Amino acid sequence: MDAQILSGKTVSSAVYDGLTSRIENLKSKGIIPGLAVILVGEDPASQVYVNSKTKKFSTLGLFSETIKLPADTSENDLISHINTLNADDRFHGILVQLPLPKHIDSDRILNTITPEKDVDGFHPVNLGNLTAGKPTFIPCTPKGIMRILSHYNIDLSGKHVVVVGRSNIVGRPISILTSMKSPMTNATVTICHSGTKDIFQYTRQADVVILALGSPEFLQGDHIKDGAVVIDVGINRVDVNSEKGYKLVGDGEEASLLKKASAITPVPGGVGPMTIAMLVENTVEAAERSL
Ligand code: NDP
């Protein structure tokens, strides 16, 4: 039997439903949760991501503004934009779309966003709180993965989770969240990366595989055990002969994984919608904290 589809669309709608009364409550107090997005340069994928984030804010009646800056913006100019936004009460959250042009030090930029408005959860204070088991803003993609798992009642306790990828945005935080000592988590976690020898020997042992490497269809059915759960974070554009000229695929090869896994997140429609839902949730949370 084919694997169960873990739909990020379904789970994100439940998240938005749950946020309605919180948003109404804030509005009744004269507060509209607001997000500032800074986009530097013209990267097409980044533009798509930013548009889908701000579109969702406007659909929900929330406030968002995109500050578009040219690719040759200096690091200091970008920092002064962020400082202005840090002091602007209309914005409860600030997001700098990554990746930034190479001449800009991303760490220095992310460190400039005040931790209270860091709805992406990338500031060292927020990452430190997460590591210490006292999360404030949890990075949106790993938070969204945890929400999918809990929505579908997938208990990680005592399970072996193998994460492929160790970025600060996805791989590292999800390895912390899944290994936390709390009900439904408490997993034993292995993190694989480009320095891991024979990754598939690890994925074949996993009860849950979380793919966050950015390599199209890297993992196939033969690389997992029967009944494993696969969470596919990857979003890769591959060229095809169509009007668009490309299609989106995950880090897993869906057809063969569907036959072997017990449950899988699709690409698109899996983790992607959850990332946006968690951004909205974090921004609402930031607005509530400002009360
Ligand atoms: P990064 O490029 O920052 O990190 C990739 C990680 O995977 C690194 O740790 C790297 O290892 C490791 N890696 C890369 N190639 C291999 C390989 N062949 N074998 C083993 N390890 C490998 O990517 P992100 O974490 O930002 O994103 C990962 C994927 O998730 C991308 O496809 C991205 O588009 C997608 N994504 C999707 C989101 C969503 O909402 N669905 C949100 C964020 C990202 P090393 O550290 O050694 O370099």
Short mmCIF file of C-alpha atoms and ligand atoms in Angstrom, two decimals:
data_model
loop_
_atom_site.label_atom_id
_atom_site.label_comp_id
_atom_site.label_asym_id
_atom_site.label_seq_id
_atom_site.Cartn_x
_atom_site.Cartn_y
_atom_site.Cartn_z
CA MET A 1 0.00 0.00 0.00
CA ASP A 2 1.21 3.48 -0.79
CA ALA A 3 2.43 5.71 2.02
CA GLN A 4 0.14 8.12 3.81
CA ILE A 5 0.56 11.67 2.50
CA LEU A 6 1.40 14.14 5.26
CA SER A 7 -0.22 17.22 3.82
CA GLY A 8 1.23 20.58 4.77
CA LYS A 9 -1.78 22.19 3.14
CA THR A 10 -4.14 20.45 5.57
CA VAL A 11 -2.01 21.16 8.63
CA SER A 12 -1.39 24.79 7.67
CA SER A 13 -5.14 25.41 7.24
CA ALA A 14 -5.64 24.08 10.77
CA VAL A 15 -2.92 26.48 11.96
CA TYR A 16 -4.61 29.47 10.27
CA ASP A 17 -7.99 28.45 11.77
CA GLY A 18 -6.37 28.35 15.19
CA LEU A 19 -4.83 31.79 14.70
CA THR A 20 -8.10 33.54 13.76
CA SER A 21 -9.25 34.29 17.31
CA ARG A 22 -5.74 35.40 18.36
CA ILE A 23 -5.59 37.81 15.42
CA GLU A 24 -9.09 39.12 16.21
CA ASN A 25 -8.09 39.62 19.83
CA LEU A 26 -5.04 41.65 18.78
CA LYS A 27 -7.11 43.71 16.34
CA SER A 28 -9.65 44.46 19.08
CA LYS A 29 -6.76 46.06 20.96
CA GLY A 30 -5.74 48.11 17.91
CA ILE A 31 -2.82 45.88 16.95
CA ILE A 32 -2.40 44.43 13.46
CA PRO A 33 0.46 41.92 13.40
CA GLY A 34 3.03 43.33 10.98
CA LEU A 35 5.98 41.84 9.12
CA ALA A 36 8.79 43.63 7.30
CA VAL A 37 10.55 41.61 4.62
CA ILE A 38 13.86 42.73 3.18
CA LEU A 39 14.76 41.38 -0.22
CA VAL A 40 18.20 42.19 -1.58
CA GLY A 41 18.79 41.55 -5.29
CA GLU A 42 16.71 39.83 -7.94
CA ASP A 43 17.05 36.11 -7.20
CA PRO A 44 13.90 34.62 -8.85
CA ALA A 45 13.36 31.88 -6.23
CA SER A 46 13.69 34.44 -3.40
CA GLN A 47 11.15 36.68 -5.11
CA VAL A 48 8.69 33.78 -5.33
CA TYR A 49 9.19 32.93 -1.62
CA VAL A 50 8.76 36.56 -0.54
CA ASN A 51 5.62 36.98 -2.66
CA SER A 52 4.00 33.88 -1.22
CA LYS A 53 4.79 35.01 2.33
CA THR A 54 3.43 38.54 1.91
CA LYS A 55 0.38 37.28 -0.05
CA LYS A 56 -0.55 35.08 2.90
CA PHE A 57 -0.25 38.04 5.28
CA SER A 58 -2.60 40.10 3.14
CA THR A 59 -5.11 37.21 2.76
CA LEU A 60 -5.28 36.98 6.54
CA GLY A 61 -5.75 40.75 6.92
CA LEU A 62 -2.31 41.19 8.45
CA PHE A 63 0.19 43.93 7.62
CA SER A 64 3.36 43.33 5.65
CA GLU A 65 5.77 45.44 3.70
CA THR A 66 8.57 44.33 1.39
CA ILE A 67 11.67 46.49 1.23
CA LYS A 68 13.40 45.74 -2.07
CA LEU A 69 17.04 46.72 -2.25
CA PRO A 70 19.46 46.47 -5.17
CA ALA A 71 21.98 43.61 -5.28
CA ASP A 72 24.89 46.03 -4.73
CA THR A 73 23.48 47.37 -1.43
CA SER A 74 26.32 47.70 1.08
CA GLU A 75 26.34 45.77 4.34
CA ASN A 76 26.20 49.03 6.31
CA ASP A 77 23.20 50.31 4.34
CA LEU A 78 21.38 47.07 4.97
CA ILE A 79 22.17 47.32 8.67
CA SER A 80 20.80 50.83 8.84
CA HIS A 81 17.54 49.66 7.17
CA ILE A 82 17.23 46.94 9.80
CA ASN A 83 17.89 49.39 12.64
CA THR A 84 15.07 51.59 11.32
CA LEU A 85 12.72 48.59 11.23
CA ASN A 86 13.82 47.52 14.73
CA ALA A 87 12.49 50.85 16.00
CA ASP A 88 9.29 50.85 13.92
CA ASP A 89 6.27 49.74 16.03
CA ARG A 90 4.21 48.77 12.98
CA PHE A 91 6.47 45.75 12.53
CA HIS A 92 6.41 42.92 15.06
CA GLY A 93 8.54 40.73 12.85
CA ILE A 94 11.49 41.37 10.53
CA LEU A 95 12.69 38.87 7.98
CA VAL A 96 15.72 39.17 5.72
CA GLN A 97 15.29 36.80 2.79
CA LEU A 98 18.29 34.51 2.35
CA PRO A 99 20.58 33.97 0.56
CA LEU A 100 22.12 37.45 0.58
CA PRO A 101 24.60 38.59 -2.08
CA LYS A 102 28.11 37.25 -1.42
CA HIS A 103 29.63 40.62 -0.38
CA ILE A 104 27.27 40.74 2.64
CA ASP A 105 28.03 38.85 5.86
CA SER A 106 24.71 37.09 6.59
CA ASP A 107 25.63 36.44 10.23
CA ARG A 108 26.24 40.12 10.88
CA ILE A 109 22.89 40.96 9.27
CA LEU A 110 20.92 38.35 11.19
CA ASN A 111 22.57 39.51 14.42
CA THR A 112 21.29 43.05 13.78
CA ILE A 113 17.61 42.07 13.88
CA THR A 114 16.42 42.58 17.44
CA PRO A 115 15.70 39.12 18.94
CA GLU A 116 12.14 40.25 19.87
CA LYS A 117 11.35 40.73 16.17
CA ASP A 118 13.38 37.78 14.88
CA VAL A 119 10.38 35.75 13.69
CA ASP A 120 12.67 33.52 11.59
CA GLY A 121 14.44 32.46 14.79
CA PHE A 122 17.94 32.86 13.31
CA HIS A 123 19.39 35.32 15.83
CA PRO A 124 22.03 33.67 18.09
CA VAL A 125 19.91 34.54 21.15
CA ASN A 126 16.95 32.63 19.75
CA LEU A 127 19.12 29.75 18.47
CA GLY A 128 20.80 29.65 21.90
CA ASN A 129 17.44 29.50 23.68
CA LEU A 130 16.42 26.67 21.38
CA THR A 131 19.61 24.75 22.14
CA ALA A 132 19.08 25.30 25.86
CA GLY A 133 15.60 23.79 25.56
CA LYS A 134 13.89 27.14 26.20
CA PRO A 135 12.76 28.10 22.73
CA THR A 136 11.44 31.58 22.02
CA PHE A 137 11.13 31.94 18.26
CA ILE A 138 11.70 28.54 16.67
CA PRO A 139 12.91 28.68 13.03
CA CYS A 140 9.83 28.31 10.82
CA THR A 141 10.70 25.23 8.75
CA PRO A 142 11.72 22.95 11.67
CA LYS A 143 8.78 24.24 13.71
CA GLY A 144 6.50 23.40 10.77
CA ILE A 145 7.93 19.88 10.55
CA MET A 146 7.23 19.32 14.26
CA ARG A 147 3.66 20.55 13.74
CA ILE A 148 3.11 18.10 10.84
CA LEU A 149 4.41 15.23 12.99
CA SER A 150 2.17 16.13 15.92
CA HIS A 151 -0.89 16.72 13.69
CA TYR A 152 -0.54 13.19 12.29
CA ASN A 153 0.23 11.81 15.75
CA ILE A 154 3.67 10.52 14.77
CA ASP A 155 5.38 9.78 18.07
CA LEU A 156 9.18 10.12 17.85
CA SER A 157 9.83 8.87 21.36
CA GLY A 158 12.47 6.13 21.32
CA LYS A 159 12.68 6.30 17.52
CA HIS A 160 15.79 6.78 15.42
CA VAL A 161 15.61 10.01 13.42
CA VAL A 162 18.18 10.55 10.69
CA VAL A 163 18.54 14.15 9.49
CA VAL A 164 20.42 14.78 6.26
CA GLY A 165 21.75 18.36 6.28
CA ARG A 166 23.08 20.51 9.12
CA SER A 167 22.18 24.08 8.17
CA ASN A 168 21.23 26.55 10.92
CA ILE A 169 17.92 27.02 9.14
CA VAL A 170 16.72 23.43 8.98
CA GLY A 171 19.02 20.50 9.76
CA ARG A 172 20.58 21.63 13.04
CA PRO A 173 17.41 23.02 14.68
CA ILE A 174 15.30 20.00 13.67
CA SER A 175 17.91 17.70 15.20
CA ILE A 176 17.58 19.66 18.47
CA LEU A 177 13.77 19.68 18.42
CA THR A 178 13.40 15.97 17.67
CA SER A 179 15.86 15.00 20.42
CA MET A 180 14.22 17.16 23.13
CA LYS A 181 13.17 15.32 26.25
CA SER A 182 9.43 15.83 26.02
CA PRO A 183 6.39 13.75 25.08
CA MET A 184 6.23 12.85 21.36
CA THR A 185 9.89 13.82 20.80
CA ASN A 186 12.73 12.22 22.78
CA ALA A 187 14.21 10.62 19.64
CA THR A 188 17.73 9.36 19.09
CA VAL A 189 19.10 11.55 16.33
CA THR A 190 21.84 11.09 13.75
CA ILE A 191 22.87 14.09 11.62
CA CYS A 192 24.41 13.37 8.22
CA HIS A 193 26.13 15.92 5.99
CA SER A 194 28.59 16.18 3.14
CA GLY A 195 31.31 14.70 5.34
CA THR A 196 29.31 11.54 6.16
CA LYS A 197 30.59 8.33 4.63
CA ASP A 198 27.84 6.18 3.13
CA ILE A 199 24.77 8.18 4.18
CA PHE A 200 22.45 5.40 3.09
CA GLN A 201 23.72 3.03 5.77
CA TYR A 202 22.19 5.54 8.23
CA THR A 203 18.98 6.25 6.33
CA ARG A 204 18.34 2.48 6.08
CA GLN A 205 18.34 2.28 9.89
CA ALA A 206 16.03 5.26 10.38
CA ASP A 207 12.46 5.20 11.63
CA VAL A 208 12.16 8.77 10.40
CA VAL A 209 14.32 10.41 7.71
CA ILE A 210 14.37 14.19 7.44
CA LEU A 211 15.86 15.39 4.17
CA ALA A 212 17.25 18.93 4.10
CA LEU A 213 20.20 18.89 1.75
CA GLY A 214 19.01 20.49 -1.49
CA SER A 215 19.86 17.65 -3.86
CA PRO A 216 17.06 16.58 -6.24
CA GLU A 217 15.71 13.05 -5.63
CA PHE A 218 18.77 12.09 -3.59
CA LEU A 219 16.96 9.48 -1.45
CA GLN A 220 15.15 6.57 -3.09
CA GLY A 221 12.97 3.74 -1.87
CA ASP A 222 15.96 1.38 -1.59
CA HIS A 223 17.58 3.74 0.89
CA ILE A 224 14.96 3.40 3.64
CA LYS A 225 13.52 0.56 5.64
CA ASP A 226 9.94 -0.61 5.20
CA GLY A 227 7.49 1.66 6.97
CA ALA A 228 9.86 4.56 7.61
CA VAL A 229 8.47 8.11 7.71
CA VAL A 230 10.06 10.55 5.25
CA ILE A 231 9.96 14.30 5.75
CA ASP A 232 11.21 15.98 2.60
CA VAL A 233 12.24 19.60 3.09
CA GLY A 234 14.07 19.96 -0.23
CA ILE A 235 12.76 22.28 -2.90
CA ASN A 236 14.73 21.86 -6.10
CA ARG A 237 13.99 23.24 -9.54
CA VAL A 238 14.72 20.76 -12.29
CA ASP A 239 14.48 21.62 -15.97
CA VAL A 240 11.61 20.05 -17.89
CA ASN A 241 10.09 20.56 -21.27
CA SER A 242 7.01 22.53 -20.21
CA GLU A 243 5.64 26.06 -20.42
CA LYS A 244 7.31 26.95 -17.11
CA GLY A 245 10.53 25.22 -18.12
CA TYR A 246 11.02 23.63 -14.70
CA LYS A 247 9.29 21.58 -12.04
CA LEU A 248 9.82 21.39 -8.29
CA VAL A 249 11.10 18.16 -6.78
CA GLY A 250 12.18 17.26 -3.29
CA ASP A 251 15.35 15.65 -1.97
CA GLY A 252 13.51 12.33 -2.15
CA GLU A 253 12.41 10.40 -5.21
CA GLU A 254 8.70 10.34 -4.47
CA ALA A 255 7.53 7.40 -6.61
CA SER A 256 9.88 4.80 -5.08
CA LEU A 257 9.60 6.24 -1.55
CA LEU A 258 5.79 6.11 -1.69
CA LYS A 259 6.00 2.32 -2.11
CA LYS A 260 8.32 1.78 0.85
CA ALA A 261 7.51 4.49 3.40
CA SER A 262 4.55 4.48 5.79
CA ALA A 263 4.14 8.25 5.48
CA ILE A 264 5.75 11.02 3.45
CA THR A 265 5.49 14.77 2.93
CA PRO A 266 4.94 15.66 -0.73
CA VAL A 267 6.88 18.32 -2.66
CA PRO A 268 5.23 20.70 -3.24
CA GLY A 269 2.47 20.82 -0.61
CA GLY A 270 4.36 19.32 2.33
CA VAL A 271 6.82 21.29 4.43
CA GLY A 272 6.65 24.44 2.23
CA PRO A 273 3.17 25.62 3.31
CA MET A 274 4.11 24.95 6.95
CA THR A 275 7.11 27.29 6.76
CA ILE A 276 4.78 30.16 5.84
CA ALA A 277 2.20 29.15 8.45
CA MET A 278 4.86 29.17 11.17
CA LEU A 279 6.09 32.58 10.01
CA VAL A 280 2.56 33.90 10.48
CA GLU A 281 2.30 32.18 13.87
CA ASN A 282 5.64 33.60 15.03
CA THR A 283 4.60 37.09 13.91
CA VAL A 284 1.29 36.81 15.79
CA GLU A 285 3.26 35.61 18.82
CA ALA A 286 5.62 38.60 18.51
CA ALA A 287 2.63 40.95 18.35
CA GLU A 288 1.09 39.32 21.44
CA ARG A 289 4.38 39.76 23.32
CA SER A 290 4.31 43.47 22.47
CA LEU A 291 1.04 43.95 24.42
P1 NDP B 1 22.03 24.45 2.94
O1 NDP B 1 22.66 24.44 1.59
O2 NDP B 1 22.25 25.59 3.83
O3 NDP B 1 22.48 23.14 3.73
C1 NDP B 1 22.51 21.89 3.09
C2 NDP B 1 23.06 20.86 4.04
O4 NDP B 1 23.03 19.60 3.39
C3 NDP B 1 24.50 21.12 4.45
O5 NDP B 1 24.66 20.76 5.80
C4 NDP B 1 25.32 20.21 3.53
O6 NDP B 1 26.48 19.68 4.12
C5 NDP B 1 24.36 19.06 3.33
N1 NDP B 1 24.53 18.43 2.02
C6 NDP B 1 24.46 19.03 0.82
N2 NDP B 1 24.63 18.11 -0.17
C7 NDP B 1 24.84 16.93 0.46
C8 NDP B 1 25.08 15.60 -0.01
N3 NDP B 1 25.13 15.31 -1.31
N4 NDP B 1 25.24 14.65 0.91
C9 NDP B 1 25.15 14.93 2.22
N5 NDP B 1 24.92 16.14 2.73
C10 NDP B 1 24.75 17.13 1.85
O7 NDP B 1 20.47 24.20 2.66
P2 NDP B 1 19.18 24.51 3.55
O8 NDP B 1 19.23 23.78 4.83
O9 NDP B 1 18.93 25.96 3.57
O10 NDP B 1 18.05 23.88 2.60
C11 NDP B 1 18.05 22.51 2.28
C12 NDP B 1 16.95 22.25 1.27
O11 NDP B 1 15.70 22.59 1.85
C13 NDP B 1 17.03 23.09 -0.01
O12 NDP B 1 16.50 22.34 -1.08
C14 NDP B 1 16.10 24.26 0.27
O13 NDP B 1 15.56 24.82 -0.91
C15 NDP B 1 15.04 23.57 1.07
N6 NDP B 1 14.31 24.44 1.98
C16 NDP B 1 12.97 24.31 1.99
C17 NDP B 1 12.20 25.04 2.85
C18 NDP B 1 10.76 24.81 2.86
O14 NDP B 1 10.03 25.65 3.35
N7 NDP B 1 10.27 23.66 2.39
C19 NDP B 1 12.80 26.03 3.74
C20 NDP B 1 14.25 26.04 3.74
C21 NDP B 1 14.96 25.27 2.85
P3 NDP B 1 27.72 20.62 4.62
O15 NDP B 1 27.24 21.25 5.89
O16 NDP B 1 28.80 19.68 4.83
O17 NDP B 1 27.92 21.60 3.51
#
